[in-house]
Amino acid sequence: MYAIGVDIGGTKIAAGVVDEDGTILAKTRRATATTDSSSVDRVIIEACRELAEQFEIGAIGLVAPGFVSSDQRTVMFTPNLPWRDHPLRDNVAKALDLDVPIVVENDANGAAWAEFRFGTGQGVDDMVLLTIGTGLGCGAVVDGKLLRGAWGVATEAGHLRVVPNGHQCGCGLRGCWEQYASGNALVRNARAAIDTRPAEAGAILDRCDGDPAQLKGPAITEAAQAGDPLAIELLAELGTWIGEGSAAVGTIIDPALIVIGGGVAAAGDLLLEPARAGFLSQLSGRGHRPVAAIELAAMGNDAGLVGAADLARLAI
């Protein structure tokens, strides 16, 4: 049975038809219209309608970056879209008029489910996915089930407080984990290093035409992969933060596997090795318990879409 999965982001919406093995059979992409809530809905509906005209669809899953209600119908809050207590499921169902289950889920939860079902997490009952991009998203599977919590907003680990009175976070608090373990943190640290250690920053500056304001995370990864010592150091610092924070998450969830995804994961072992070391350094009871594996995600940018479709299929 085929299902549609829709990954709703602040700048783009990706939708696809997914089979029971997690294979994407067709895909469409549109720019997100963020002027108002109905504009975003309209783009989602158009994408679903296009795919439903090509395949016989049995379910639709929608994932969004924000808080999703426990009944998987309402987007309660998302920082990058104009949705507040937004009845996304009902709006899409009414417009499409299809007699199929429609579920809404947090995007990191959807990606975690995809990795659990079809990616790096296959064969593991307890795992955590960290998506390291602009911020830090998190989803967890415990005993083979997605961890959602009482209100549907569990595993917002990016907003664990790791540094009292630390960097200001977009959530309104200070010292959140994602302020130290994210692509934004990597770029912020690189710009600071350019300012304080200019003699060592040539390889990084070359990749942004000498303008630190234009620096992006992938440029730092490229410099590190080419052997630049400063870029390697910056990725190691980021990896250490990821690992140390993962140890705190592991204290609560006790996963067998921690999967690292998102754009920064392109750094591979330059990120993984420091993350593993950081994890071990802060692991409670080290030496008296098994240690979670830390591995790269396998599903790439399609994880949210595939996870959304599979979660919708399972709702039947």
PDB file of C-alpha atoms in Angstrom:
ATOM      1  CA  MET A   1       0.000   0.000   0.000  1.00  0.00           C
ATOM      2  CA  TYR A   2       1.341   3.411  -0.973  1.00  0.00           C
ATOM      3  CA  ALA A   3       1.404   6.412   1.353  1.00  0.00           C
ATOM      4  CA  ILE A   4       2.248  10.061   0.824  1.00  0.00           C
ATOM      5  CA  GLY A   5       4.819  11.636   3.096  1.00  0.00           C
ATOM      6  CA  VAL A   6       5.207  15.419   3.310  1.00  0.00           C
ATOM      7  CA  ASP A   7       8.191  17.114   4.960  1.00  0.00           C
ATOM      8  CA  ILE A   8       7.252  20.724   5.718  1.00  0.00           C
ATOM      9  CA  GLY A   9      10.131  23.132   6.228  1.00  0.00           C
ATOM     10  CA  GLY A  10      10.485  26.853   6.612  1.00  0.00           C
ATOM     11  CA  THR A  11      11.719  27.309   3.019  1.00  0.00           C
ATOM     12  CA  LYS A  12      10.569  24.209   1.143  1.00  0.00           C
ATOM     13  CA  ILE A  13       8.009  21.432   1.185  1.00  0.00           C
ATOM     14  CA  ALA A  14       9.023  17.986  -0.096  1.00  0.00           C
ATOM     15  CA  ALA A  15       6.371  15.344  -0.734  1.00  0.00           C
ATOM     16  CA  GLY A  16       6.649  11.822  -2.045  1.00  0.00           C
ATOM     17  CA  VAL A  17       4.883   8.525  -2.572  1.00  0.00           C
ATOM     18  CA  VAL A  18       6.480   5.820  -0.430  1.00  0.00           C
ATOM     19  CA  ASP A  19       5.964   2.058  -0.543  1.00  0.00           C
ATOM     20  CA  GLU A  20       6.008  -0.371   2.385  1.00  0.00           C
ATOM     21  CA  ASP A  21       9.780  -0.854   2.076  1.00  0.00           C
ATOM     22  CA  GLY A  22      10.490   2.845   2.489  1.00  0.00           C
ATOM     23  CA  THR A  23      11.248   3.365  -1.208  1.00  0.00           C
ATOM     24  CA  ILE A  24      10.233   6.706  -2.721  1.00  0.00           C
ATOM     25  CA  LEU A  25       8.373   6.095  -5.978  1.00  0.00           C
ATOM     26  CA  ALA A  26       7.644   9.706  -6.907  1.00  0.00           C
ATOM     27  CA  LYS A  27       8.588  13.064  -5.442  1.00  0.00           C
ATOM     28  CA  THR A  28       7.658  16.716  -5.767  1.00  0.00           C
ATOM     29  CA  ARG A  29       9.035  19.854  -4.154  1.00  0.00           C
ATOM     30  CA  ARG A  30       7.659  23.340  -3.689  1.00  0.00           C
ATOM     31  CA  ALA A  31       8.750  26.556  -2.019  1.00  0.00           C
ATOM     32  CA  THR A  32       7.019  27.214   1.287  1.00  0.00           C
ATOM     33  CA  ALA A  33       4.654  30.181   1.149  1.00  0.00           C
ATOM     34  CA  THR A  34       5.007  31.625   4.640  1.00  0.00           C
ATOM     35  CA  THR A  35       2.864  34.750   4.300  1.00  0.00           C
ATOM     36  CA  ASP A  36       0.038  33.196   6.324  1.00  0.00           C
ATOM     37  CA  SER A  37      -1.137  29.797   7.566  1.00  0.00           C
ATOM     38  CA  SER A  38      -3.603  29.181   4.744  1.00  0.00           C
ATOM     39  CA  SER A  39      -0.874  29.780   2.146  1.00  0.00           C
ATOM     40  CA  VAL A  40       1.255  27.018   3.658  1.00  0.00           C
ATOM     41  CA  ASP A  41      -1.750  24.696   3.765  1.00  0.00           C
ATOM     42  CA  ARG A  42      -2.492  25.382   0.125  1.00  0.00           C
ATOM     43  CA  VAL A  43       1.013  24.362  -0.999  1.00  0.00           C
ATOM     44  CA  ILE A  44       0.795  21.128   1.020  1.00  0.00           C
ATOM     45  CA  ILE A  45      -2.610  20.313  -0.436  1.00  0.00           C
ATOM     46  CA  GLU A  46      -1.421  20.969  -3.989  1.00  0.00           C
ATOM     47  CA  ALA A  47       1.547  18.635  -3.534  1.00  0.00           C
ATOM     48  CA  CYS A  48      -0.623  15.865  -2.087  1.00  0.00           C
ATOM     49  CA  ARG A  49      -3.202  16.261  -4.827  1.00  0.00           C
ATOM     50  CA  GLU A  50      -0.542  16.017  -7.538  1.00  0.00           C
ATOM     51  CA  LEU A  51       0.777  12.735  -6.133  1.00  0.00           C
ATOM     52  CA  ALA A  52      -2.667  11.277  -5.410  1.00  0.00           C
ATOM     53  CA  GLU A  53      -3.552  11.717  -9.078  1.00  0.00           C
ATOM     54  CA  GLN A  54      -0.655   9.423 -10.034  1.00  0.00           C
ATOM     55  CA  PHE A  55      -0.981   6.654  -7.420  1.00  0.00           C
ATOM     56  CA  GLU A  56      -3.647   4.952  -5.368  1.00  0.00           C
ATOM     57  CA  ILE A  57      -2.940   6.325  -1.899  1.00  0.00           C
ATOM     58  CA  GLY A  58      -3.876   4.640   1.366  1.00  0.00           C
ATOM     59  CA  ALA A  59      -2.544   7.162   3.931  1.00  0.00           C
ATOM     60  CA  ILE A  60      -0.929  10.604   4.234  1.00  0.00           C
ATOM     61  CA  GLY A  61       1.686  11.666   6.778  1.00  0.00           C
ATOM     62  CA  LEU A  62       2.755  15.262   7.406  1.00  0.00           C
ATOM     63  CA  VAL A  63       5.815  16.257   9.440  1.00  0.00           C
ATOM     64  CA  ALA A  64       6.502  19.816  10.602  1.00  0.00           C
ATOM     65  CA  PRO A  65       9.245  21.494  12.665  1.00  0.00           C
ATOM     66  CA  GLY A  66       7.419  22.235  15.891  1.00  0.00           C
ATOM     67  CA  PHE A  67       5.127  21.008  18.627  1.00  0.00           C
ATOM     68  CA  VAL A  68       2.475  18.555  17.416  1.00  0.00           C
ATOM     69  CA  SER A  69      -0.490  17.579  19.585  1.00  0.00           C
ATOM     70  CA  SER A  70      -0.723  14.107  21.091  1.00  0.00           C
ATOM     71  CA  ASP A  71      -3.636  13.219  18.779  1.00  0.00           C
ATOM     72  CA  GLN A  72      -1.428  14.019  15.754  1.00  0.00           C
ATOM     73  CA  ARG A  73      -3.886  16.555  14.321  1.00  0.00           C
ATOM     74  CA  THR A  74      -2.734  20.019  15.378  1.00  0.00           C
ATOM     75  CA  VAL A  75       0.529  21.939  15.053  1.00  0.00           C
ATOM     76  CA  MET A  76       0.559  23.768  18.360  1.00  0.00           C
ATOM     77  CA  PHE A  77       3.651  25.872  17.653  1.00  0.00           C
ATOM     78  CA  THR A  78       6.420  26.107  15.093  1.00  0.00           C
ATOM     79  CA  PRO A  79       9.008  28.903  15.106  1.00  0.00           C
ATOM     80  CA  ASN A  80       9.569  29.151  11.352  1.00  0.00           C
ATOM     81  CA  LEU A  81       5.982  28.970  10.091  1.00  0.00           C
ATOM     82  CA  PRO A  82       2.896  31.080  10.936  1.00  0.00           C
ATOM     83  CA  TRP A  83       1.157  28.235  12.802  1.00  0.00           C
ATOM     84  CA  ARG A  84      -0.241  28.500  16.327  1.00  0.00           C
ATOM     85  CA  ASP A  85      -2.747  25.802  17.387  1.00  0.00           C
ATOM     86  CA  HIS A  86      -3.199  25.149  13.701  1.00  0.00           C
ATOM     87  CA  PRO A  87      -5.602  22.300  12.716  1.00  0.00           C
ATOM     88  CA  LEU A  88      -3.385  21.038   9.910  1.00  0.00           C
ATOM     89  CA  ARG A  89      -4.773  17.530   9.734  1.00  0.00           C
ATOM     90  CA  ASP A  90      -8.394  18.672   9.466  1.00  0.00           C
ATOM     91  CA  ASN A  91      -7.585  21.384   6.917  1.00  0.00           C
ATOM     92  CA  VAL A  92      -5.784  18.960   4.625  1.00  0.00           C
ATOM     93  CA  ALA A  93      -8.428  16.265   5.046  1.00  0.00           C
ATOM     94  CA  LYS A  94     -11.234  18.657   4.163  1.00  0.00           C
ATOM     95  CA  ALA A  95      -9.493  19.989   1.072  1.00  0.00           C
ATOM     96  CA  LEU A  96      -8.430  16.617  -0.328  1.00  0.00           C
ATOM     97  CA  ASP A  97     -11.666  14.799   0.478  1.00  0.00           C
ATOM     98  CA  LEU A  98      -9.894  11.421   0.488  1.00  0.00           C
ATOM     99  CA  ASP A  99     -11.075   8.580   2.712  1.00  0.00           C
ATOM    100  CA  VAL A 100      -7.601   7.815   4.087  1.00  0.00           C
ATOM    101  CA  PRO A 101      -5.871   8.295   7.457  1.00  0.00           C
ATOM    102  CA  ILE A 102      -3.943  11.564   7.767  1.00  0.00           C
ATOM    103  CA  VAL A 103      -1.496  12.065  10.635  1.00  0.00           C
ATOM    104  CA  VAL A 104       0.728  14.984  11.636  1.00  0.00           C
ATOM    105  CA  GLU A 105       4.054  14.508  13.410  1.00  0.00           C
ATOM    106  CA  ASN A 106       7.145  16.450  14.444  1.00  0.00           C
ATOM    107  CA  ASP A 107       9.804  16.346  11.703  1.00  0.00           C
ATOM    108  CA  ALA A 108      12.607  14.984  13.916  1.00  0.00           C
ATOM    109  CA  ASN A 109      10.259  12.240  15.132  1.00  0.00           C
ATOM    110  CA  GLY A 110       9.484  11.355  11.540  1.00  0.00           C
ATOM    111  CA  ALA A 111      13.165  11.213  10.645  1.00  0.00           C
ATOM    112  CA  ALA A 112      13.922   9.081  13.707  1.00  0.00           C
ATOM    113  CA  TRP A 113      11.194   6.652  12.702  1.00  0.00           C
ATOM    114  CA  ALA A 114      12.604   6.390   9.183  1.00  0.00           C
ATOM    115  CA  GLU A 115      16.077   5.585  10.520  1.00  0.00           C
ATOM    116  CA  PHE A 116      14.581   3.032  12.903  1.00  0.00           C
ATOM    117  CA  ARG A 117      12.529   1.304  10.217  1.00  0.00           C
ATOM    118  CA  PHE A 118      14.723   1.577   7.134  1.00  0.00           C
ATOM    119  CA  GLY A 119      18.074   3.118   8.025  1.00  0.00           C
ATOM    120  CA  THR A 120      20.896   2.872  10.538  1.00  0.00           C
ATOM    121  CA  GLY A 121      18.521   1.870  13.364  1.00  0.00           C
ATOM    122  CA  GLN A 122      17.231  -1.321  11.773  1.00  0.00           C
ATOM    123  CA  GLY A 123      17.360  -4.179  14.272  1.00  0.00           C
ATOM    124  CA  VAL A 124      17.611  -1.836  17.286  1.00  0.00           C
ATOM    125  CA  ASP A 125      14.658  -1.355  19.640  1.00  0.00           C
ATOM    126  CA  ASP A 126      16.003   1.696  21.503  1.00  0.00           C
ATOM    127  CA  MET A 127      17.649   4.549  19.614  1.00  0.00           C
ATOM    128  CA  VAL A 128      17.991   8.321  19.453  1.00  0.00           C
ATOM    129  CA  LEU A 129      18.345  10.410  16.309  1.00  0.00           C
ATOM    130  CA  LEU A 130      20.016  13.814  16.488  1.00  0.00           C
ATOM    131  CA  THR A 131      19.574  16.027  13.439  1.00  0.00           C
ATOM    132  CA  ILE A 132      22.402  18.543  13.479  1.00  0.00           C
ATOM    133  CA  GLY A 133      21.528  21.358  11.095  1.00  0.00           C
ATOM    134  CA  THR A 134      20.766  25.007  11.729  1.00  0.00           C
ATOM    135  CA  GLY A 135      19.576  23.851  15.149  1.00  0.00           C
ATOM    136  CA  LEU A 136      19.470  20.478  16.880  1.00  0.00           C
ATOM    137  CA  GLY A 137      16.444  18.228  16.437  1.00  0.00           C
ATOM    138  CA  CYS A 138      15.900  15.002  18.323  1.00  0.00           C
ATOM    139  CA  GLY A 139      13.640  11.980  18.060  1.00  0.00           C
ATOM    140  CA  ALA A 140      13.699   8.723  19.990  1.00  0.00           C
ATOM    141  CA  VAL A 141      12.376   5.203  19.660  1.00  0.00           C
ATOM    142  CA  VAL A 142      11.995   3.304  22.938  1.00  0.00           C
ATOM    143  CA  ASP A 143      11.079  -0.389  22.985  1.00  0.00           C
ATOM    144  CA  GLY A 144      10.214  -0.163  19.308  1.00  0.00           C
ATOM    145  CA  LYS A 145       7.793   2.748  19.725  1.00  0.00           C
ATOM    146  CA  LEU A 146       8.170   6.438  18.964  1.00  0.00           C
ATOM    147  CA  LEU A 147       8.589   8.408  22.183  1.00  0.00           C
ATOM    148  CA  ARG A 148       6.022  11.228  22.089  1.00  0.00           C
ATOM    149  CA  GLY A 149       5.207  12.013  25.733  1.00  0.00           C
ATOM    150  CA  ALA A 150       1.915  13.025  27.331  1.00  0.00           C
ATOM    151  CA  TRP A 151       1.358  16.071  25.100  1.00  0.00           C
ATOM    152  CA  GLY A 152       3.245  15.013  21.974  1.00  0.00           C
ATOM    153  CA  VAL A 153       6.284  17.225  22.590  1.00  0.00           C
ATOM    154  CA  ALA A 154       8.831  14.823  24.095  1.00  0.00           C
ATOM    155  CA  THR A 155      12.516  14.686  23.072  1.00  0.00           C
ATOM    156  CA  GLU A 156      13.041  18.410  22.465  1.00  0.00           C
ATOM    157  CA  ALA A 157      16.596  17.710  23.580  1.00  0.00           C
ATOM    158  CA  GLY A 158      18.041  20.647  21.688  1.00  0.00           C
ATOM    159  CA  HIS A 159      16.636  22.809  24.471  1.00  0.00           C
ATOM    160  CA  LEU A 160      18.264  21.006  27.363  1.00  0.00           C
ATOM    161  CA  ARG A 161      20.097  23.632  29.392  1.00  0.00           C
ATOM    162  CA  VAL A 162      23.785  22.734  29.217  1.00  0.00           C
ATOM    163  CA  VAL A 163      25.400  26.109  30.067  1.00  0.00           C
ATOM    164  CA  PRO A 164      23.775  28.237  32.792  1.00  0.00           C
ATOM    165  CA  ASN A 165      23.277  31.774  31.473  1.00  0.00           C
ATOM    166  CA  GLY A 166      24.904  30.742  28.190  1.00  0.00           C
ATOM    167  CA  HIS A 167      24.155  31.858  24.652  1.00  0.00           C
ATOM    168  CA  GLN A 168      20.668  33.189  23.985  1.00  0.00           C
ATOM    169  CA  CYS A 169      18.481  30.624  22.215  1.00  0.00           C
ATOM    170  CA  GLY A 170      15.642  31.270  19.811  1.00  0.00           C
ATOM    171  CA  CYS A 171      13.312  29.481  22.216  1.00  0.00           C
ATOM    172  CA  GLY A 172      13.721  32.354  24.703  1.00  0.00           C
ATOM    173  CA  LEU A 173      16.020  30.546  27.137  1.00  0.00           C
ATOM    174  CA  ARG A 174      19.784  30.680  27.563  1.00  0.00           C
ATOM    175  CA  GLY A 175      22.382  27.949  27.358  1.00  0.00           C
ATOM    176  CA  CYS A 176      20.383  25.427  25.319  1.00  0.00           C
ATOM    177  CA  TRP A 177      22.286  22.468  23.885  1.00  0.00           C
ATOM    178  CA  GLU A 178      21.604  23.492  20.280  1.00  0.00           C
ATOM    179  CA  GLN A 179      23.482  26.745  20.874  1.00  0.00           C
ATOM    180  CA  TYR A 180      26.645  24.639  21.211  1.00  0.00           C
ATOM    181  CA  ALA A 181      25.872  21.557  19.083  1.00  0.00           C
ATOM    182  CA  SER A 182      24.519  22.813  15.761  1.00  0.00           C
ATOM    183  CA  GLY A 183      25.521  24.230  12.410  1.00  0.00           C
ATOM    184  CA  ASN A 184      24.879  27.725  13.743  1.00  0.00           C
ATOM    185  CA  ALA A 185      27.259  27.069  16.627  1.00  0.00           C
ATOM    186  CA  LEU A 186      29.930  25.805  14.234  1.00  0.00           C
ATOM    187  CA  VAL A 187      29.710  28.958  12.112  1.00  0.00           C
ATOM    188  CA  ARG A 188      29.648  31.252  15.154  1.00  0.00           C
ATOM    189  CA  ASN A 189      32.798  29.617  16.536  1.00  0.00           C
ATOM    190  CA  ALA A 190      34.500  29.773  13.142  1.00  0.00           C
ATOM    191  CA  ARG A 191      33.820  33.501  12.816  1.00  0.00           C
ATOM    192  CA  ALA A 192      35.218  34.059  16.301  1.00  0.00           C
ATOM    193  CA  ALA A 193      38.336  32.081  15.373  1.00  0.00           C
ATOM    194  CA  ILE A 194      38.789  34.139  12.204  1.00  0.00           C
ATOM    195  CA  ASP A 195      38.737  37.271  14.357  1.00  0.00           C
ATOM    196  CA  THR A 196      41.088  36.035  17.080  1.00  0.00           C
ATOM    197  CA  ARG A 197      43.351  33.698  15.057  1.00  0.00           C
ATOM    198  CA  PRO A 198      43.517  35.257  11.578  1.00  0.00           C
ATOM    199  CA  ALA A 199      46.893  33.704  10.743  1.00  0.00           C
ATOM    200  CA  GLU A 200      45.333  30.228  11.008  1.00  0.00           C
ATOM    201  CA  ALA A 201      42.069  30.983   9.205  1.00  0.00           C
ATOM    202  CA  GLY A 202      43.223  31.266   5.596  1.00  0.00           C
ATOM    203  CA  ALA A 203      41.704  28.008   4.350  1.00  0.00           C
ATOM    204  CA  ILE A 204      38.315  28.866   5.835  1.00  0.00           C
ATOM    205  CA  LEU A 205      38.386  32.441   4.554  1.00  0.00           C
ATOM    206  CA  ASP A 206      39.239  31.212   1.064  1.00  0.00           C
ATOM    207  CA  ARG A 207      35.932  29.331   1.040  1.00  0.00           C
ATOM    208  CA  CYS A 208      33.851  32.416   1.788  1.00  0.00           C
ATOM    209  CA  ASP A 209      35.732  34.846  -0.478  1.00  0.00           C
ATOM    210  CA  GLY A 210      37.341  36.480   2.522  1.00  0.00           C
ATOM    211  CA  ASP A 211      34.013  37.584   4.033  1.00  0.00           C
ATOM    212  CA  PRO A 212      33.212  35.878   7.376  1.00  0.00           C
ATOM    213  CA  ALA A 213      29.608  37.110   7.122  1.00  0.00           C
ATOM    214  CA  GLN A 214      29.184  34.805   4.099  1.00  0.00           C
ATOM    215  CA  LEU A 215      30.618  31.741   5.853  1.00  0.00           C
ATOM    216  CA  LYS A 216      28.445  28.589   5.865  1.00  0.00           C
ATOM    217  CA  GLY A 217      28.876  25.307   7.698  1.00  0.00           C
ATOM    218  CA  PRO A 218      29.680  23.176   4.620  1.00  0.00           C
ATOM    219  CA  ALA A 219      32.684  25.388   3.868  1.00  0.00           C
ATOM    220  CA  ILE A 220      34.175  24.538   7.265  1.00  0.00           C
ATOM    221  CA  THR A 221      33.585  20.837   6.640  1.00  0.00           C
ATOM    222  CA  GLU A 222      35.258  21.105   3.229  1.00  0.00           C
ATOM    223  CA  ALA A 223      38.275  22.823   4.755  1.00  0.00           C
ATOM    224  CA  ALA A 224      38.544  20.147   7.443  1.00  0.00           C
ATOM    225  CA  GLN A 225      38.295  17.340   4.903  1.00  0.00           C
ATOM    226  CA  ALA A 226      41.127  19.022   2.990  1.00  0.00           C
ATOM    227  CA  GLY A 227      43.251  18.851   6.149  1.00  0.00           C
ATOM    228  CA  ASP A 228      42.981  22.389   7.529  1.00  0.00           C
ATOM    229  CA  PRO A 229      43.939  22.240  11.248  1.00  0.00           C
ATOM    230  CA  LEU A 230      41.627  25.046  12.400  1.00  0.00           C
ATOM    231  CA  ALA A 231      38.593  23.570  10.632  1.00  0.00           C
ATOM    232  CA  ILE A 232      39.385  20.140  12.090  1.00  0.00           C
ATOM    233  CA  GLU A 233      39.600  21.709  15.548  1.00  0.00           C
ATOM    234  CA  LEU A 234      36.237  23.466  15.089  1.00  0.00           C
ATOM    235  CA  LEU A 235      34.526  20.235  14.036  1.00  0.00           C
ATOM    236  CA  ALA A 236      36.118  18.413  16.962  1.00  0.00           C
ATOM    237  CA  GLU A 237      34.723  21.025  19.355  1.00  0.00           C
ATOM    238  CA  LEU A 238      31.285  20.607  17.828  1.00  0.00           C
ATOM    239  CA  GLY A 239      31.544  16.817  18.018  1.00  0.00           C
ATOM    240  CA  THR A 240      32.552  16.997  21.667  1.00  0.00           C
ATOM    241  CA  TRP A 241      29.458  19.063  22.476  1.00  0.00           C
ATOM    242  CA  ILE A 242      27.288  16.577  20.594  1.00  0.00           C
ATOM    243  CA  GLY A 243      28.794  13.665  22.505  1.00  0.00           C
ATOM    244  CA  GLU A 244      28.640  15.257  25.933  1.00  0.00           C
ATOM    245  CA  GLY A 245      25.011  16.261  25.457  1.00  0.00           C
ATOM    246  CA  SER A 246      24.218  12.779  24.153  1.00  0.00           C
ATOM    247  CA  ALA A 247      25.505  11.353  27.426  1.00  0.00           C
ATOM    248  CA  ALA A 248      22.880  13.405  29.273  1.00  0.00           C
ATOM    249  CA  VAL A 249      20.167  12.126  26.922  1.00  0.00           C
ATOM    250  CA  GLY A 250      21.499   8.599  27.378  1.00  0.00           C
ATOM    251  CA  THR A 251      21.146   8.895  31.143  1.00  0.00           C
ATOM    252  CA  ILE A 252      17.385   9.218  30.685  1.00  0.00           C
ATOM    253  CA  ILE A 253      16.651   7.039  27.644  1.00  0.00           C
ATOM    254  CA  ASP A 254      19.498   4.465  27.737  1.00  0.00           C
ATOM    255  CA  PRO A 255      19.602   3.886  23.975  1.00  0.00           C
ATOM    256  CA  ALA A 256      21.614   1.177  22.261  1.00  0.00           C
ATOM    257  CA  LEU A 257      22.297   3.532  19.356  1.00  0.00           C
ATOM    258  CA  ILE A 258      22.652   7.272  18.781  1.00  0.00           C
ATOM    259  CA  VAL A 259      22.309   8.270  15.139  1.00  0.00           C
ATOM    260  CA  ILE A 260      23.743  11.555  13.886  1.00  0.00           C
ATOM    261  CA  GLY A 261      22.008  13.144  10.907  1.00  0.00           C
ATOM    262  CA  GLY A 262      21.562  16.578   9.380  1.00  0.00           C
ATOM    263  CA  GLY A 263      23.901  18.616   7.236  1.00  0.00           C
ATOM    264  CA  VAL A 264      26.846  18.571   9.659  1.00  0.00           C
ATOM    265  CA  ALA A 265      26.933  14.760   9.478  1.00  0.00           C
ATOM    266  CA  ALA A 266      28.722  15.177   6.134  1.00  0.00           C
ATOM    267  CA  ALA A 267      31.897  15.638   8.207  1.00  0.00           C
ATOM    268  CA  GLY A 268      31.870  11.896   8.974  1.00  0.00           C
ATOM    269  CA  ASP A 269      34.596  10.683  11.322  1.00  0.00           C
ATOM    270  CA  LEU A 270      35.849  14.236  11.847  1.00  0.00           C
ATOM    271  CA  LEU A 271      32.637  14.698  13.819  1.00  0.00           C
ATOM    272  CA  LEU A 272      31.925  11.139  14.979  1.00  0.00           C
ATOM    273  CA  GLU A 273      35.228  10.424  16.716  1.00  0.00           C
ATOM    274  CA  PRO A 274      35.097  13.535  18.964  1.00  0.00           C
ATOM    275  CA  ALA A 275      31.399  12.820  19.608  1.00  0.00           C
ATOM    276  CA  ARG A 276      32.190   9.298  20.770  1.00  0.00           C
ATOM    277  CA  ALA A 277      34.979  10.567  23.005  1.00  0.00           C
ATOM    278  CA  GLY A 278      32.752  13.291  24.451  1.00  0.00           C
ATOM    279  CA  PHE A 279      30.013  10.772  25.102  1.00  0.00           C
ATOM    280  CA  LEU A 280      32.352   8.459  27.001  1.00  0.00           C
ATOM    281  CA  SER A 281      33.821  11.325  29.012  1.00  0.00           C
ATOM    282  CA  GLN A 282      30.419  12.243  30.476  1.00  0.00           C
ATOM    283  CA  LEU A 283      28.705   8.845  30.588  1.00  0.00           C
ATOM    284  CA  SER A 284      27.349   8.122  34.052  1.00  0.00           C
ATOM    285  CA  GLY A 285      28.605   4.794  35.409  1.00  0.00           C
ATOM    286  CA  ARG A 286      31.151   4.346  32.648  1.00  0.00           C
ATOM    287  CA  GLY A 287      32.805   0.962  32.929  1.00  0.00           C
ATOM    288  CA  HIS A 288      29.755  -0.590  34.565  1.00  0.00           C
ATOM    289  CA  ARG A 289      27.275  -0.425  31.687  1.00  0.00           C
ATOM    290  CA  PRO A 290      27.154  -1.062  27.942  1.00  0.00           C
ATOM    291  CA  VAL A 291      28.020   1.947  25.790  1.00  0.00           C
ATOM    292  CA  ALA A 292      25.696   3.154  23.043  1.00  0.00           C
ATOM    293  CA  ALA A 293      27.033   3.086  19.517  1.00  0.00           C
ATOM    294  CA  ILE A 294      27.199   6.453  17.720  1.00  0.00           C
ATOM    295  CA  GLU A 295      26.764   6.196  13.953  1.00  0.00           C
ATOM    296  CA  LEU A 296      25.815   8.332  10.961  1.00  0.00           C
ATOM    297  CA  ALA A 297      22.271   8.422   9.616  1.00  0.00           C
ATOM    298  CA  ALA A 298      21.543   6.568   6.373  1.00  0.00           C
ATOM    299  CA  MET A 299      18.337   8.166   5.091  1.00  0.00           C
ATOM    300  CA  GLY A 300      19.648  11.647   4.291  1.00  0.00           C
ATOM    301  CA  ASN A 301      17.264  14.466   3.474  1.00  0.00           C
ATOM    302  CA  ASP A 302      14.455  12.023   2.682  1.00  0.00           C
ATOM    303  CA  ALA A 303      14.177  10.746   6.261  1.00  0.00           C
ATOM    304  CA  GLY A 304      11.324  13.043   7.324  1.00  0.00           C
ATOM    305  CA  LEU A 305       9.288  12.314   4.209  1.00  0.00           C
ATOM    306  CA  VAL A 306       9.745   8.541   4.481  1.00  0.00           C
ATOM    307  CA  GLY A 307       9.050   8.511   8.202  1.00  0.00           C
ATOM    308  CA  ALA A 308       5.886  10.566   7.747  1.00  0.00           C
ATOM    309  CA  ALA A 309       4.532   8.138   5.154  1.00  0.00           C
ATOM    310  CA  ASP A 310       5.319   5.081   7.267  1.00  0.00           C
ATOM    311  CA  LEU A 311       3.775   6.517  10.429  1.00  0.00           C
ATOM    312  CA  ALA A 312       0.616   7.304   8.477  1.00  0.00           C
ATOM    313  CA  ARG A 313       0.499   3.785   7.070  1.00  0.00           C
ATOM    314  CA  LEU A 314       0.825   2.300  10.544  1.00  0.00           C
ATOM    315  CA  ALA A 315      -2.138   4.397  11.715  1.00  0.00           C
ATOM    316  CA  ILE A 316      -4.513   2.308   9.581  1.00  0.00           C
TER     317      ILE A 316
END
